[in-house]
Structures are given as C-alpha cells and as structure tokens.
Tab-separated table of C-alpha atoms in Angstrom:
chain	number	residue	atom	x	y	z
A	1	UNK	CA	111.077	111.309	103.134
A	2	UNK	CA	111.539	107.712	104.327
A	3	UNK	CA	112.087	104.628	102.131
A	4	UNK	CA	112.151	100.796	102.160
A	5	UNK	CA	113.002	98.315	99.606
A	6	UNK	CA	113.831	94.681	99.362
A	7	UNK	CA	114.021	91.472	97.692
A	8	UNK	CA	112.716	88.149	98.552
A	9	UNK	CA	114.094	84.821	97.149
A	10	UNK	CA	113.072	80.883	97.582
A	11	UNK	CA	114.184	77.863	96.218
A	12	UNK	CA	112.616	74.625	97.038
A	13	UNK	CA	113.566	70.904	95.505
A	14	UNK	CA	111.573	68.145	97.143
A	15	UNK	CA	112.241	64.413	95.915
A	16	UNK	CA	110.630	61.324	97.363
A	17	UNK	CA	110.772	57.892	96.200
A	18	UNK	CA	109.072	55.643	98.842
A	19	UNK	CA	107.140	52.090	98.530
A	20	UNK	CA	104.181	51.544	100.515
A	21	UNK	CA	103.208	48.493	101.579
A	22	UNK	CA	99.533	47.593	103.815
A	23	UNK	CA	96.838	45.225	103.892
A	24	UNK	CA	93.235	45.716	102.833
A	25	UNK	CA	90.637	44.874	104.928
A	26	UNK	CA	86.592	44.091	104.736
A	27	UNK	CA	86.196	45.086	108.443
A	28	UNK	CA	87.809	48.224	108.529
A	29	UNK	CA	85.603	51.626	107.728
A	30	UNK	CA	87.083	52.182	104.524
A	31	UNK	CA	87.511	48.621	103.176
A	32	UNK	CA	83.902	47.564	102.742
A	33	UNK	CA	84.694	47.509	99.069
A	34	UNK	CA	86.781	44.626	99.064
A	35	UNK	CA	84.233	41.358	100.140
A	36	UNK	CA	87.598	39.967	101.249
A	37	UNK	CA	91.053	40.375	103.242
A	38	UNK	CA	93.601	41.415	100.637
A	39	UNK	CA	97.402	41.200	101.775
A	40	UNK	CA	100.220	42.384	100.040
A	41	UNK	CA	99.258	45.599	98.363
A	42	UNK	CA	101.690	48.105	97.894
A	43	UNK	CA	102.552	51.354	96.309
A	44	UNK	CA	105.741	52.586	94.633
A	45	UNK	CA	105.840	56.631	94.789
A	46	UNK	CA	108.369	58.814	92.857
A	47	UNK	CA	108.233	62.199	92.910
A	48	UNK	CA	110.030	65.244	92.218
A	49	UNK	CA	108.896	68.719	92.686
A	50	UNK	CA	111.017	72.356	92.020
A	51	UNK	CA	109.662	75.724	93.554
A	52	UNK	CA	111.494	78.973	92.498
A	53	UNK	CA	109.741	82.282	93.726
A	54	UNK	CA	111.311	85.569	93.616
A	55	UNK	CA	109.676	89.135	94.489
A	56	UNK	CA	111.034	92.925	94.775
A	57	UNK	CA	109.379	95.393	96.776
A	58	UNK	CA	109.816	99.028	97.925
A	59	UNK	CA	107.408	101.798	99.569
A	60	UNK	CA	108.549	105.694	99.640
A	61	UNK	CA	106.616	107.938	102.458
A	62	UNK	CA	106.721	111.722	101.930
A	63	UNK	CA	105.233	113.929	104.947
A	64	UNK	CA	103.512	117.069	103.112
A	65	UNK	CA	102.396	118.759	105.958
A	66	UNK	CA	103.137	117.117	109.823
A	67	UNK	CA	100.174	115.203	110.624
A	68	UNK	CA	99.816	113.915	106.348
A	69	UNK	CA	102.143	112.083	104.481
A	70	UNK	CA	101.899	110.477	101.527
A	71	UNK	CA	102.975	106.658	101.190
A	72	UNK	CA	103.422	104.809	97.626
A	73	UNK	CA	104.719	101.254	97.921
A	74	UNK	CA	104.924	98.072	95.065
A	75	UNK	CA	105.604	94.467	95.186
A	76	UNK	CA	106.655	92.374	91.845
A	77	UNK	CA	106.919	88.591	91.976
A	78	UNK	CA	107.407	85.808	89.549
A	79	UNK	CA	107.007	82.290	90.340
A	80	UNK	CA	108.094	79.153	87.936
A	81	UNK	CA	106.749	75.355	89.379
A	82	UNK	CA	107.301	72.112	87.848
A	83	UNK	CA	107.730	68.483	88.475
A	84	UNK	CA	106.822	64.936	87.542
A	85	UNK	CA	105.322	61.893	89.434
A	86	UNK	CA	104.593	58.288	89.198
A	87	UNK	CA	102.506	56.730	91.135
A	88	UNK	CA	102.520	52.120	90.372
A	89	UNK	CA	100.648	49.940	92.558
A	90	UNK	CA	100.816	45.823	92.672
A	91	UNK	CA	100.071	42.761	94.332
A	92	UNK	CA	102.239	40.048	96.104
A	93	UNK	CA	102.700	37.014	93.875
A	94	UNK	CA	99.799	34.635	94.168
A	95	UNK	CA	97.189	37.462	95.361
A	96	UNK	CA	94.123	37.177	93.202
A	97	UNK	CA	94.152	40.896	92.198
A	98	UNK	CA	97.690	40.370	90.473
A	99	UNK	CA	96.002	39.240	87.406
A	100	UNK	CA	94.615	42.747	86.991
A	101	UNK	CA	97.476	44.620	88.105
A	102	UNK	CA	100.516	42.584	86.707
C-alpha cells in the first residue's frame, strides 16, 4: 500500500490606487467618437482585491494482485474572494466636457 496526502494554501491581497492621465484624439483608430482633440482626461483607480484558497488532498494505492492495484484519491477546496473598486474620471479645468463630468 502506498499513500500521498497534502495541503495547499494561497493568500493573495492586491491594492492599486493609480491616476491616469491621456489625451483623446479624433485621428487616432479609437477616437473617431470625439469630432474634436480633447486634452486633459484622466482617471482615478482604487482598488482592492483579497484571494484566500485552500485545498486538502490525498490518494491511497493498494496492489491486489502484481500487475493490478487499486488507486482511490480526493481533493477538497474552498475558496472566499472579495473586494471593492472605484473607478472616477474628469476633465482639466476649462475643458468643455467638465460641465458633464464636474
């Protein structure tokens, strides 16, 4: 008989909290939108993100005659997620959008 167990754990906290700042514009492939340049967009990003994952696992092998055996193995696992994010865009002062994104 032959056996093999184990346990698996991971933890994982990921926090970002990043402004973006770029420029639209009409010329570019994905700007055709906008019928003008538009400067000073930009992009505050806060996130936070927690990953918890555990498992147990095991497998039992029995020969019952030389060239058979018989193998019986399991795996359990629980996961939990969760986190939050905000996402706020604006305009520089005096950009023409800024009235609809104050």
């Amino acid at each position: 008989m032959t056996w093999l167990g184990g346990v698996f754990y991971l933890h994982a906290d990921r926090q970002e909290n990043d402004q973006y700042t770029f420029n639209l514009n009409p010329k570019a492939v994905n700007g055709k939108a906008f019928p003008l340049p538009i400067a000073g967009v930009a992009q505050n990003v806060q996130q936070h993100i927690v990953d918890e994952v555990g498992a147990l696992f095991g497998e039992v092998s029995y020969a019952i005659l030389e060239p058979l055996k018989l193998t019986l193995g399991g795996r359990g696992q629980w996961e939990r997620k969760g986190g939050s994010s905000a996402i706020a865009a604006s305009f520089a002062p005096g950009n023409p959008f800024n009235v609809f994104y104050p």
